[in-house]
Coordinates of C-alpha atoms in Angstrom, one line a residue:
M1 CA 0.0 0.0 0.0
S2 CA 1.6 3.3 -1.1
S3 CA 0.4 6.9 -1.3
S4 CA 1.7 10.1 -2.8
P5 CA 3.1 12.8 -0.5
D6 CA -0.1 14.8 -0.9
E7 CA -2.5 11.9 0.0
T8 CA -3.7 11.3 3.6
P9 CA -2.8 7.8 4.6
D10 CA -5.6 5.4 5.6
V11 CA -4.6 4.9 9.3
D12 CA -7.3 2.2 9.9
A13 CA -6.1 0.2 6.9
L14 CA -2.5 0.4 8.1
V15 CA -3.4 -0.7 11.5
D16 CA -5.5 -3.7 10.1
R17 CA -2.5 -4.7 7.9
L18 CA -0.1 -4.5 10.9
R19 CA -2.4 -6.6 13.0
S20 CA -2.8 -9.3 10.3
T21 CA 1.0 -9.4 9.9
V22 CA 1.6 -9.7 13.6
E23 CA -1.0 -12.5 13.8
A24 CA 0.6 -14.4 10.9
R25 CA 4.0 -14.2 12.5
R26 CA 2.6 -15.3 15.9
K27 CA 1.2 -18.4 14.2
E28 CA 4.6 -19.1 12.7
G29 CA 6.1 -19.0 16.2
L30 CA 8.1 -15.8 15.7
Y31 CA 6.5 -14.0 18.6
P32 CA 6.6 -15.7 22.1
A33 CA 3.4 -16.0 24.0
G34 CA 2.5 -13.0 26.2
L35 CA 4.8 -10.6 24.2
E36 CA 2.3 -7.8 24.2
D37 CA 1.7 -8.1 27.9
D38 CA 5.5 -8.0 28.5
L39 CA 5.8 -4.9 26.3
D40 CA 2.9 -3.2 28.1
A41 CA 4.4 -4.0 31.5
H42 CA 7.8 -2.6 30.3
F43 CA 6.3 0.7 29.2
R44 CA 4.3 1.0 32.4
R45 CA 7.5 0.4 34.4
V46 CA 9.3 3.1 32.5
A47 CA 6.4 5.5 32.8
A48 CA 6.2 4.9 36.5
H49 CA 9.8 6.0 37.0
R50 CA 9.2 9.3 35.0
V51 CA 7.9 11.5 37.8
E52 CA 6.0 14.5 36.6
T53 CA 7.1 17.7 38.5
D54 CA 4.6 20.4 39.4
L55 CA 5.9 23.4 37.5
S56 CA 3.0 25.8 38.0
R57 CA 4.9 27.8 40.6
L58 CA 8.0 27.9 38.4
D59 CA 5.8 29.2 35.5
E60 CA 4.6 32.1 37.6
L61 CA 8.1 33.1 38.6
V62 CA 9.3 32.9 35.0
E63 CA 6.5 35.1 33.9
R64 CA 7.3 37.7 36.5
V65 CA 11.0 37.7 35.3
R66 CA 9.9 38.1 31.7
S67 CA 7.4 40.9 32.6
L68 CA 10.0 43.1 34.5
P69 CA 10.1 46.6 32.9
G70 CA 13.3 47.9 31.5
L71 CA 15.7 49.9 33.8
S72 CA 15.6 53.7 33.3
T73 CA 16.7 56.8 35.2
E74 CA 13.1 57.9 35.1
R75 CA 12.1 55.2 37.5
I76 CA 14.6 56.5 40.2
P77 CA 12.5 58.3 42.8
L78 CA 13.7 61.8 43.7
A79 CA 11.1 62.7 46.4
S80 CA 12.3 63.4 49.9
D81 CA 10.8 64.3 53.2
L82 CA 13.8 66.4 54.2
P83 CA 13.7 70.2 53.5
G84 CA 15.2 70.8 50.1
G85 CA 15.9 67.1 49.8
A86 CA 14.1 66.7 46.5
S87 CA 16.0 69.6 44.9
L88 CA 19.3 68.1 46.1
H89 CA 18.4 64.8 44.6
R90 CA 17.5 66.3 41.3
A91 CA 20.8 68.3 41.2
L92 CA 22.8 65.2 42.0
A93 CA 20.9 63.3 39.3
R94 CA 21.7 65.9 36.7
L95 CA 25.4 65.8 37.6
T96 CA 25.6 61.9 37.5
D97 CA 23.1 61.3 34.8
R98 CA 25.6 59.8 32.3
Q99 CA 27.3 57.6 34.9
I100 CA 23.9 56.3 36.2
Q101 CA 22.7 55.6 32.7
G102 CA 25.8 53.6 31.9
V103 CA 25.3 51.5 35.1
L104 CA 21.7 50.9 34.3
E105 CA 22.5 49.7 30.8
Q106 CA 24.9 47.2 32.1
V107 CA 22.4 45.9 34.6
Q108 CA 19.8 45.8 31.9
E109 CA 22.1 43.5 29.8
A110 CA 22.6 41.2 32.8
V111 CA 18.8 41.1 33.4
S112 CA 18.2 40.2 29.8
V113 CA 20.6 37.3 29.9
L114 CA 19.1 36.2 33.2
Q115 CA 15.6 36.2 31.7
S116 CA 16.9 34.1 28.8
V117 CA 18.6 31.5 31.1
V118 CA 15.6 31.2 33.4
G119 CA 13.4 30.6 30.4
E120 CA 15.7 27.9 29.0
L121 CA 15.9 26.1 32.3
A122 CA 12.1 26.1 32.7
D123 CA 11.7 24.8 29.2
A124 CA 14.2 22.0 29.9
L125 CA 12.3 20.9 33.0
R126 CA 9.0 20.8 31.0
R127 CA 10.6 18.7 28.1
P128 CA 13.6 16.8 29.5
N129 CA 14.1 14.4 26.6
T130 CA 14.6 17.3 24.2
H131 CA 17.4 18.8 26.3
L132 CA 19.1 15.9 28.0
H133 CA 21.9 14.1 26.1
T134 CA 20.3 11.1 24.3
D135 CA 23.0 8.7 25.7
L136 CA 22.1 9.8 29.2
V137 CA 18.4 9.2 28.6
G138 CA 19.3 5.7 27.2
Q139 CA 21.3 4.9 30.3
V140 CA 18.5 6.1 32.6
D141 CA 16.1 3.8 30.7
A142 CA 18.4 0.9 30.9
L143 CA 18.8 1.4 34.7
Q144 CA 15.1 1.7 35.1
E145 CA 14.6 -1.6 33.2
R146 CA 17.2 -3.4 35.4
L147 CA 15.5 -2.1 38.5
A148 CA 12.1 -3.3 37.2
A149 CA 13.6 -6.7 36.6
L150 CA 14.8 -6.8 40.2
E151 CA 11.4 -5.7 41.4
R152 CA 9.8 -8.6 39.5
Q153 CA 11.9 -11.2 41.4
P154 CA 10.1 -12.9 44.3
V155 CA 10.4 -11.3 47.7
D156 CA 12.2 -14.4 48.9
A157 CA 14.8 -14.4 46.2
P158 CA 17.6 -15.0 48.7
G159 CA 15.7 -18.0 49.9
G160 CA 15.5 -19.2 46.4
L161 CA 19.2 -19.0 46.0
A162 CA 19.6 -20.9 49.2
E163 CA 17.3 -23.6 47.9
I164 CA 19.4 -23.8 44.7
G165 CA 22.5 -24.3 46.8
R166 CA 20.8 -27.1 48.8
R167 CA 19.7 -28.8 45.6
L168 CA 23.2 -28.6 44.2
E169 CA 24.5 -30.2 47.4
R170 CA 22.0 -33.0 47.1
L171 CA 23.0 -33.6 43.5
E172 CA 26.7 -33.7 44.4
A173 CA 25.9 -36.1 47.2
A174 CA 24.0 -38.3 44.8
E175 CA 26.8 -38.2 42.3
A176 CA 29.3 -39.1 45.1
R177 CA 27.1 -42.2 46.0
R178 CA 27.2 -43.3 42.4
R179 CA 31.0 -43.0 42.2
F180 CA 32.6 -46.4 42.8
R181 CA 35.0 -46.4 45.8
P182 CA 36.1 -50.0 46.3
P183 CA 37.5 -51.3 49.6
F184 CA 40.4 -52.8 47.8
R185 CA 43.4 -51.5 45.8
W186 CA 43.2 -51.7 42.0
E187 CA 46.8 -53.1 42.0
A188 CA 45.5 -56.1 44.0
F189 CA 42.6 -56.4 41.6
D190 CA 44.9 -56.4 38.5
A191 CA 47.2 -59.0 40.2
E192 CA 44.2 -61.2 40.9
F193 CA 42.4 -61.1 37.6
R194 CA 44.7 -59.6 34.9
G195 CA 47.9 -61.3 35.8
S196 CA 51.4 -60.2 36.8
A197 CA 53.2 -57.3 35.2
E198 CA 55.4 -59.7 33.2
E199 CA 52.3 -61.5 31.9
I200 CA 50.7 -58.3 30.8
K201 CA 53.9 -57.2 29.0
T202 CA 54.1 -60.5 27.2
R203 CA 50.4 -60.1 26.1
Y204 CA 50.9 -56.7 24.5
T205 CA 54.4 -57.0 23.0
D206 CA 53.0 -57.4 19.6
L207 CA 51.3 -54.0 19.7
V208 CA 54.5 -52.0 20.2
P209 CA 55.8 -52.2 16.6
L210 CA 52.6 -50.5 15.4
L211 CA 53.8 -47.4 17.2
A212 CA 57.4 -47.4 15.9
D213 CA 58.4 -43.8 15.0
A214 CA 55.1 -42.6 16.4
G215 CA 56.3 -40.8 19.5
P216 CA 55.2 -39.0 21.6
V217 CA 52.5 -41.6 22.6
L218 CA 49.8 -40.9 25.1
D219 CA 48.6 -43.9 27.0
I220 CA 45.2 -43.2 28.6
G221 CA 44.3 -45.4 31.5
C222 CA 47.9 -46.8 31.7
G223 CA 47.3 -48.6 35.0
R224 CA 50.5 -50.0 36.4
G225 CA 52.4 -48.7 33.3
E226 CA 53.3 -52.1 31.6
F227 CA 52.7 -50.8 28.1
L228 CA 54.7 -47.6 28.8
E229 CA 57.6 -49.9 29.9
L230 CA 57.3 -51.7 26.5
L231 CA 57.4 -48.4 24.7
G232 CA 60.5 -47.3 26.6
E233 CA 62.3 -50.5 25.9
A234 CA 61.6 -49.9 22.2
G235 CA 62.9 -46.4 22.3
I236 CA 59.5 -44.8 21.9
V237 CA 58.7 -41.7 24.0
G238 CA 55.4 -42.1 25.9
R239 CA 53.6 -40.9 28.9
G240 CA 50.5 -42.1 30.8
I241 CA 47.3 -40.8 32.3
E242 CA 45.7 -42.8 35.2
L243 CA 42.7 -42.0 37.3
D244 CA 43.7 -44.1 40.3
P245 CA 46.3 -42.2 42.4
E246 CA 47.9 -45.3 43.8
L247 CA 48.5 -46.9 40.4
A248 CA 49.9 -43.6 39.1
R249 CA 52.2 -43.2 42.1
D250 CA 53.5 -46.8 41.8
A251 CA 54.2 -46.2 38.1
S252 CA 56.0 -42.9 38.7
E253 CA 58.2 -44.5 41.4
R254 CA 59.4 -47.0 38.7
G255 CA 60.5 -44.0 36.7
L256 CA 57.6 -43.8 34.3
D257 CA 56.1 -40.5 33.1
V258 CA 52.6 -40.9 34.6
E259 CA 50.2 -38.3 36.0
V260 CA 46.8 -38.6 37.7
G261 CA 44.0 -37.2 35.7
D262 CA 40.9 -37.7 33.5
G263 CA 42.1 -39.0 30.1
L264 CA 39.6 -37.1 28.0
E265 CA 40.4 -33.8 29.8
V266 CA 44.1 -34.3 29.3
L267 CA 43.7 -35.3 25.7
A268 CA 41.5 -32.2 25.1
G269 CA 44.4 -30.0 26.5
Q270 CA 47.0 -31.3 24.0
P271 CA 47.9 -29.0 21.0
D272 CA 46.4 -30.2 17.8
G273 CA 48.6 -32.6 15.8
S274 CA 51.0 -32.9 18.7
L275 CA 50.7 -36.7 19.3
G276 CA 52.2 -39.5 17.2
G277 CA 50.2 -42.2 18.9
L278 CA 47.3 -42.7 21.3
V279 CA 46.8 -45.9 23.2
L280 CA 43.8 -47.1 25.2
I281 CA 44.1 -50.7 26.5
Q282 CA 40.9 -52.0 28.1
V283 CA 39.6 -48.5 28.7
I284 CA 36.7 -47.6 26.3
E285 CA 34.4 -50.2 27.9
H286 CA 34.4 -47.9 30.9
L287 CA 33.1 -44.9 28.9
A288 CA 29.6 -43.7 28.3
P289 CA 28.5 -43.6 24.6
Q290 CA 28.9 -39.8 24.3
Q291 CA 32.4 -40.0 26.0
L292 CA 33.4 -42.5 23.3
V293 CA 32.3 -40.1 20.6
E294 CA 34.2 -37.3 22.3
L295 CA 37.3 -39.5 22.4
V296 CA 37.2 -40.2 18.7
T297 CA 36.5 -36.5 17.9
L298 CA 39.5 -35.4 20.0
A299 CA 41.8 -38.1 18.6
V300 CA 41.3 -36.8 15.0
D301 CA 42.5 -33.4 16.1
K302 CA 45.3 -34.3 18.5
V303 CA 47.0 -37.1 16.5
R304 CA 49.1 -35.9 13.6
P305 CA 48.6 -37.2 10.0
G306 CA 50.2 -40.6 9.8
G307 CA 49.9 -41.2 13.5
K308 CA 48.2 -44.2 15.1
V309 CA 45.5 -44.9 17.6
V310 CA 45.6 -48.3 19.2
I311 CA 42.6 -49.5 21.2
E312 CA 42.0 -52.9 22.8
T313 CA 38.6 -53.8 24.3
P314 CA 36.5 -56.9 25.1
N315 CA 34.7 -58.4 22.1
P316 CA 30.9 -58.5 22.5
Q317 CA 30.7 -61.0 19.7
S318 CA 32.1 -63.6 22.1
L319 CA 29.5 -64.7 24.6
Y320 CA 32.4 -66.3 26.5
I321 CA 33.5 -62.9 27.9
F322 CA 30.1 -62.3 29.6
A323 CA 30.4 -65.6 31.5
R324 CA 34.0 -65.1 32.4
A325 CA 35.8 -61.7 32.3
F326 CA 33.6 -58.8 31.4
Y327 CA 31.5 -58.5 34.6
L328 CA 34.5 -59.2 36.9
D329 CA 35.2 -55.5 36.7
P330 CA 32.4 -53.5 38.4
T331 CA 33.4 -50.3 36.6
H332 CA 32.7 -51.7 33.1
H333 CA 29.9 -49.7 31.4
A334 CA 29.2 -51.7 28.2
P335 CA 31.1 -53.5 25.5
I336 CA 31.6 -51.7 22.2
H337 CA 30.8 -53.6 19.0
P338 CA 33.9 -53.7 16.8
L339 CA 32.0 -52.6 13.6
Y340 CA 30.6 -49.6 15.4
L341 CA 34.0 -48.6 16.7
R342 CA 35.6 -48.9 13.3
F343 CA 32.7 -46.9 11.8
L344 CA 33.3 -44.1 14.3
F345 CA 36.9 -43.7 13.4
E346 CA 36.2 -43.8 9.6
Q347 CA 33.5 -41.2 9.9
A348 CA 35.8 -39.0 12.0
G349 CA 38.3 -38.8 9.2
F350 CA 40.9 -41.5 9.9
S351 CA 42.4 -42.8 6.7
A352 CA 42.2 -46.5 7.8
A353 CA 40.8 -48.5 10.7
E354 CA 41.8 -52.1 11.0
L355 CA 40.4 -54.8 13.3
R356 CA 42.5 -57.5 14.9
W357 CA 41.1 -60.4 17.0
R358 CA 42.9 -61.2 20.2
S359 CA 42.9 -63.5 23.3
P360 CA 41.2 -66.6 22.1
P361 CA 39.5 -68.7 24.9
P362 CA 41.5 -71.6 26.2
A363 CA 41.4 -74.5 23.7
A364 CA 40.2 -76.9 26.4
E365 CA 37.0 -75.0 26.7
V366 CA 36.2 -74.8 23.0
L367 CA 33.8 -77.4 21.6
A368 CA 35.8 -80.1 19.7
P369 CA 34.8 -81.8 16.5
V370 CA 33.9 -85.5 16.6
G371 CA 34.5 -86.4 13.0
D372 CA 31.0 -86.1 11.6
E373 CA 30.9 -83.5 8.9
Q374 CA 27.5 -82.2 9.5
H375 CA 27.9 -82.3 13.3
D376 CA 31.3 -80.6 13.1
A377 CA 29.9 -77.8 10.9
N378 CA 27.3 -77.0 13.6
V379 CA 30.0 -77.2 16.3
E380 CA 32.0 -74.6 14.4
R381 CA 29.1 -72.2 14.2
V382 CA 28.4 -72.5 17.9
N383 CA 32.1 -71.9 18.6
Q384 CA 32.0 -68.7 16.6
V385 CA 29.3 -67.4 18.9
L386 CA 30.3 -68.8 22.2
F387 CA 34.1 -68.9 21.9
A388 CA 35.1 -66.1 19.6
P389 CA 38.2 -64.2 20.5
Q390 CA 37.7 -62.4 23.9
D391 CA 39.2 -59.1 22.8
Y392 CA 39.8 -57.1 19.6
A393 CA 42.2 -54.3 18.7
L394 CA 41.4 -51.4 16.5
I395 CA 44.4 -49.8 14.8
A396 CA 43.4 -46.5 13.2
T397 CA 45.7 -44.4 11.0
R398 CA 45.3 -40.7 11.0

């Protein structure tokens, strides 16, 4: 709708059009519910803080100043009750007429300036927004709005803050109850169920060549530090991160570079492309699903091109692990399917992700063939489900 400069706009039509536009946008979800009420309340708050001063008395005084007659020697009284006083005054007036006139002219100039200043001051009080600096007006409005926001808070706001504090304490207490604090040392647990340090080193010797020329290597969840010892023996620079302070202390006392900390937090703090290798042995089964995603996302940033990520974890395709090893550790969260783990690394941007099957069950526990072809084929299929390798390793190349 347009009109020429000479046409009178149709205000009603403009208002109707504006209302229809607002209604359409409200249906589209562009305006939150109660927007008009909030705006009305805002303007009421602003208006409430704009106190109207009674200027009627000031107007009377200004009018008196403006109506003052001009100064003149003719208005100087010469009458006197003393004998000959009036004649004396007139004689003195004639003698000092020029000097008095000069003084009156200067006073008249001062009065004129005073009248102008008083008028401007009165006008400023009547219309403050046209005389105050716009930035000052904006700041005053902002302060008024902040005060109004404070006024909208409940009277018991301090009590509300106290309640938030109590709820936070309850959440922290609940989280502390969920945190596993065993009555035993993890070193004793590892010795009982994982084997001695020498047995562990023998089990992982074959992974070390994968990290040749890949230093520095970060070993997250390094435990007693057996793999770090293997890296050192191969001349590969490595350091470890361990959550358990006792395990970390024992590893440090053996001369290994191990610090206590959360592996994901430490990894996030590394400069991009600063690692040649990243190792997690029997760790990712302790992570929640989103933590695993975060690990892979960080790894693609922190491991330099050509570097390696080596992960070993229980194989959920072997039912044997659920009856034997997996639930021995009360901190295990869930097993990670090998195809899903490989998919994560490929999607993250790693150039290759290879799976290797490890730790087959003892041969004495696997079902043996009996010589019948059909029977033995069925036995093999059962063995693939029940007695598949207990662990798998993923080797991802950046």
